[in-house]
């Protein structure tokens, strides 16, 4: 009976747990940060929000289409006034989770000048992408994004120039 | 049959109401239904129901707009980061 109860509790917890693929408990950094954002949007919240996104507005319509197949978006960003607000150990806990077989790093950028590191990982199951993790860290910044569900990075990037985001134009190869 | 049984039988025995009892009851019920207090409490209940329904809808609408703003902010942050990464890559491959 006890075993059955334990099983029932585990099953209930699995149902109640958000679909977040990465755990990043970095609340302690918020106290040191000058700015921080904590967004935990599960599938139900996304679908609820979708009802309020206009199909007539170009930006909102794009976002509406993108979230239709998503199960969650989890974001933590921290901005610090000075360097040293966060330590590599803070990020290590997240990186460790990304070493699992289901995750693969598709982009890794290290900017020597600005001291910025950026990585994009994709999670796949049965040869289908079902999640993305974006880690961006700089001397005064730390951002972790986990988008759960089939993500089209091109569509995400194409939002540049929209949503009030300036499009980064880089001269092409000559 | 002992005395207690007899007492109970007498006490619970069916008795016809006094003449005019039904008329008096109906008159009082009709009077209560027409009284301003009774009428007002019905209006109050209806008003409370309307307030609850419209208040609930307004709250839901507010929650929807909050969720929408959060989703837009999430996409803004994610898109900015992907754009930055793309820019770094393009710079590096130039």
Coordinates of C-alpha atoms in Angstrom, one line a residue:
Chain A
X1 CA 0.0 0.0 0.0
X2 CA 2.9 2.3 0.9
X3 CA 4.6 1.5 -2.3
X4 CA 1.4 2.1 -4.2
X5 CA 1.0 5.5 -2.5
X6 CA 4.6 6.4 -3.3
X7 CA 4.0 5.5 -7.0
X8 CA 0.9 7.5 -7.0
X9 CA 2.7 10.5 -5.6
X10 CA 5.5 10.2 -8.2
X11 CA 2.9 10.0 -11.0
X12 CA 1.1 13.0 -9.6
X13 CA 4.3 15.0 -9.3
X14 CA 5.2 14.0 -12.9
X15 CA 1.9 15.4 -14.1
X16 CA 2.2 18.6 -12.0
X17 CA 5.8 19.3 -12.9
X18 CA 6.3 21.8 -15.6
X19 CA 7.7 20.5 -18.9
X20 CA 11.0 22.4 -18.3
X21 CA 13.9 20.4 -19.7
X22 CA 16.6 22.3 -17.7
X23 CA 16.6 23.1 -14.1
X24 CA 18.2 26.4 -13.3
X25 CA 17.8 27.5 -9.7
X26 CA 19.7 30.8 -9.8
X27 CA 17.4 32.8 -7.6
X28 CA 20.3 33.8 -5.4
X29 CA 21.9 35.8 -8.2
X30 CA 18.8 38.1 -8.4
X31 CA 19.9 39.9 -5.2
X32 CA 23.2 40.8 -6.8
X33 CA 21.8 41.7 -10.2
X34 CA 20.8 45.2 -11.2
X35 CA 18.2 43.7 -13.5
X36 CA 16.7 40.3 -13.7
X37 CA 13.9 38.6 -15.6
X38 CA 12.3 35.3 -14.6
X39 CA 9.9 33.9 -17.0
X40 CA 8.3 30.4 -16.5
X41 CA 5.6 29.9 -19.1
X42 CA 4.3 26.4 -19.4
X43 CA 2.2 25.0 -22.2
X44 CA -1.1 26.0 -20.7
X45 CA 0.0 29.6 -20.2
X46 CA 1.3 29.8 -23.7
X47 CA -2.0 28.5 -25.1
X48 CA -3.9 30.9 -22.9
X49 CA -1.8 33.8 -24.0
X50 CA -2.2 32.7 -27.7
X51 CA -5.9 33.6 -27.4
X52 CA -5.0 37.2 -26.7
X53 CA -2.4 37.4 -29.5
X54 CA -3.9 39.2 -32.5
X55 CA -3.8 37.4 -35.9
X56 CA -4.0 40.8 -37.5
X57 CA -0.8 42.2 -35.9
X58 CA 2.2 41.0 -37.9
X59 CA 4.5 40.4 -34.9
X60 CA 1.8 38.9 -32.7
X61 CA 0.7 36.7 -35.5
X62 CA 4.2 35.3 -35.9
X63 CA 4.6 34.6 -32.2
X64 CA 1.1 33.0 -32.1
X65 CA 2.1 30.6 -34.9
X66 CA 5.4 29.8 -33.1
X67 CA 3.9 29.1 -29.7
X68 CA 1.1 26.8 -31.1
X69 CA 3.4 23.8 -30.9
X70 CA 5.5 24.8 -27.9
X71 CA 5.2 23.2 -24.4
X72 CA 7.0 25.9 -22.5
X73 CA 9.4 28.8 -22.4
X74 CA 11.7 29.3 -19.4
X75 CA 14.0 32.2 -19.2
X76 CA 16.4 33.7 -16.6
X77 CA 18.4 36.7 -17.3
X78 CA 20.6 38.7 -15.0
X79 CA 22.4 42.0 -15.7
X80 CA 25.0 43.2 -13.2
X81 CA 26.5 46.7 -12.7
X82 CA 29.9 45.3 -12.2
X83 CA 31.9 42.3 -13.4
X84 CA 32.0 39.2 -11.2
X85 CA 28.3 39.2 -10.4
X86 CA 28.1 35.5 -11.4
X87 CA 30.7 32.7 -11.3
X88 CA 31.3 30.0 -13.9
X89 CA 30.1 27.5 -11.2
X90 CA 26.6 29.0 -11.6
X91 CA 26.6 28.0 -15.2
X92 CA 28.3 24.7 -14.7
X93 CA 25.1 23.2 -13.1
X94 CA 23.2 24.0 -16.3
X95 CA 26.0 22.9 -18.6
X96 CA 26.2 19.5 -16.8
X97 CA 22.5 18.9 -17.7
X98 CA 23.3 19.7 -21.3
X99 CA 25.9 16.9 -21.5
X100 CA 23.2 14.3 -21.7
X101 CA 22.9 12.3 -24.9
X102 CA 19.7 13.9 -25.9
X103 CA 21.4 17.4 -26.1
X104 CA 23.8 18.5 -28.8
X105 CA 25.6 21.8 -29.0
X106 CA 25.1 23.3 -32.4
X107 CA 26.7 26.7 -31.8
X108 CA 29.4 27.9 -29.6
X109 CA 30.7 31.4 -29.8
X110 CA 33.4 33.0 -27.8
X111 CA 34.1 36.6 -28.2
X112 CA 37.5 37.5 -26.9
X113 CA 37.0 41.2 -27.2
X114 CA 33.8 41.4 -25.2
X115 CA 34.4 38.3 -23.1
X116 CA 31.1 37.0 -24.1
X117 CA 30.2 33.3 -24.6
X118 CA 27.2 32.1 -26.3
X119 CA 26.0 28.5 -27.0
X120 CA 22.9 27.0 -28.5
X121 CA 22.0 23.4 -27.7
X122 CA 19.2 21.4 -29.3
X123 CA 17.4 18.5 -27.7
X124 CA 16.2 15.8 -29.9
X125 CA 14.1 12.7 -29.5
X126 CA 13.4 10.3 -32.3
X127 CA 15.3 12.5 -34.6
X128 CA 13.0 15.4 -34.0
X129 CA 14.0 18.6 -32.2
X130 CA 11.9 19.0 -29.1
X131 CA 13.8 21.7 -27.3
X132 CA 16.4 24.4 -27.4
X133 CA 18.7 25.8 -24.8
X134 CA 20.5 29.1 -25.2
X135 CA 23.3 30.2 -22.8
X136 CA 24.7 33.6 -23.1
X137 CA 27.2 34.9 -20.6
X138 CA 29.3 38.0 -20.5
X139 CA 31.2 39.8 -17.8
X140 CA 28.1 41.6 -16.6
X141 CA 25.4 39.3 -18.0
X142 CA 24.0 35.9 -17.7
X143 CA 21.1 34.5 -19.8
X144 CA 19.6 31.1 -19.9
X145 CA 16.7 30.2 -22.2
X146 CA 15.0 26.9 -22.5
X147 CA 12.3 26.6 -25.2
X148 CA 10.4 23.3 -24.9
X149 CA 8.9 21.9 -28.1
X150 CA 9.8 21.9 -31.7
X151 CA 11.6 25.2 -32.3
X152 CA 12.4 26.7 -35.6
X153 CA 15.5 28.8 -34.9
X154 CA 15.3 30.5 -38.3
X155 CA 11.8 31.7 -37.4
X156 CA 13.0 32.8 -34.0
X157 CA 15.9 34.7 -35.5
X158 CA 13.6 36.2 -38.1
X159 CA 11.9 38.1 -35.3
X160 CA 14.9 40.4 -35.5
X161 CA 13.6 43.7 -36.9
X162 CA 10.3 42.9 -35.3
X163 CA 9.0 43.1 -31.7
X164 CA 11.1 46.3 -31.2
X165 CA 14.3 44.2 -31.8
X166 CA 16.9 46.0 -34.0
X167 CA 17.9 43.7 -36.8
X168 CA 21.6 43.0 -36.7
X169 CA 22.9 43.5 -40.2
X170 CA 26.3 42.2 -41.0
X171 CA 27.9 42.8 -44.4
X172 CA 28.1 39.6 -46.4
X173 CA 31.2 38.0 -47.8
X174 CA 32.6 39.7 -50.8
Chain B
X1 CA -49.5 0.2 26.3
X2 CA -47.7 2.1 29.1
X3 CA -48.2 5.8 29.9
X4 CA -45.1 7.0 27.9
X5 CA -46.4 5.2 24.8
X6 CA -49.8 6.7 25.3
X7 CA -48.3 10.2 25.8
X8 CA -46.3 9.9 22.5
X9 CA -49.3 8.7 20.7
X10 CA -51.4 11.6 21.9
X11 CA -48.6 14.1 21.2
X12 CA -47.9 12.8 17.6
X13 CA -51.5 12.3 16.7
X14 CA -52.6 13.9 13.5
X15 CA -54.5 17.1 14.2
X16 CA -56.5 19.2 11.8
X17 CA -55.3 22.8 11.6
X18 CA -57.6 25.5 12.9
X19 CA -60.1 26.9 10.3
X20 CA -58.5 29.6 8.1
X21 CA -54.9 28.4 8.7
X22 CA -54.1 27.8 5.0
X23 CA -55.5 31.2 4.0
X24 CA -53.4 32.9 6.7
X25 CA -50.2 31.2 5.6
X26 CA -50.8 32.0 1.9
X27 CA -51.5 35.6 2.8
X28 CA -48.3 36.0 4.8
X29 CA -46.2 34.4 2.0
X30 CA -47.8 36.8 -0.5
X31 CA -47.1 39.7 1.8
X32 CA -43.4 38.7 2.2
X33 CA -42.9 38.3 -1.5
X34 CA -44.3 41.8 -2.1
X35 CA -42.4 43.4 0.8
X36 CA -39.6 45.9 -0.4
X37 CA -37.0 44.1 1.7
X38 CA -37.6 40.8 0.0
X39 CA -37.7 42.5 -3.5
X40 CA -34.5 44.4 -2.8
X41 CA -32.6 41.3 -1.6
X42 CA -33.5 39.5 -4.8
X43 CA -32.1 42.5 -6.8
X44 CA -29.1 42.5 -4.6
X45 CA -28.5 38.8 -5.3
X46 CA -28.9 39.4 -9.0
X47 CA -26.5 42.4 -8.9
X48 CA -24.0 40.3 -7.0
X49 CA -24.2 37.6 -9.6
X50 CA -23.7 40.1 -12.4
X51 CA -20.7 41.7 -10.6
X52 CA -19.2 38.3 -10.0
X53 CA -19.6 37.2 -13.6
X54 CA -18.3 40.5 -15.1
X55 CA -15.5 40.7 -12.5
X56 CA -14.4 37.2 -13.3
X57 CA -14.4 37.9 -17.0
X58 CA -12.4 41.2 -16.5
X59 CA -9.9 39.3 -14.3
X60 CA -9.5 36.6 -16.9
X61 CA -9.0 39.3 -19.6
X62 CA -6.4 40.9 -17.4
X63 CA -4.6 37.6 -16.8
X64 CA -4.7 37.0 -20.6
X65 CA -3.0 40.3 -21.3
X66 CA -0.3 39.7 -18.7
X67 CA 0.4 36.2 -20.2
X68 CA 0.5 37.8 -23.7
X69 CA 3.0 40.4 -22.5
X70 CA 5.1 37.7 -20.9
X71 CA 5.2 35.7 -24.0
X72 CA 6.2 38.7 -26.1
X73 CA 8.9 39.5 -23.7
X74 CA 10.2 35.9 -23.8
X75 CA 10.3 36.0 -27.5
X76 CA 12.0 39.4 -27.5
X77 CA 14.8 38.0 -25.2
X78 CA 15.2 34.8 -27.1
X79 CA 15.3 36.5 -30.5
X80 CA 17.8 39.1 -29.3
X81 CA 20.1 36.4 -28.1
X82 CA 19.8 34.3 -31.3
X83 CA 20.4 37.4 -33.3
X84 CA 23.5 38.3 -31.3
X85 CA 24.9 34.8 -31.8
X86 CA 24.2 34.9 -35.5
X87 CA 25.9 38.3 -35.7
X88 CA 29.0 36.8 -33.9
X89 CA 29.1 33.9 -36.3
X90 CA 28.8 36.1 -39.3
X91 CA 31.5 38.4 -38.0
X92 CA 33.8 35.4 -37.3
X93 CA 33.3 34.0 -40.8
X94 CA 33.9 37.3 -42.6

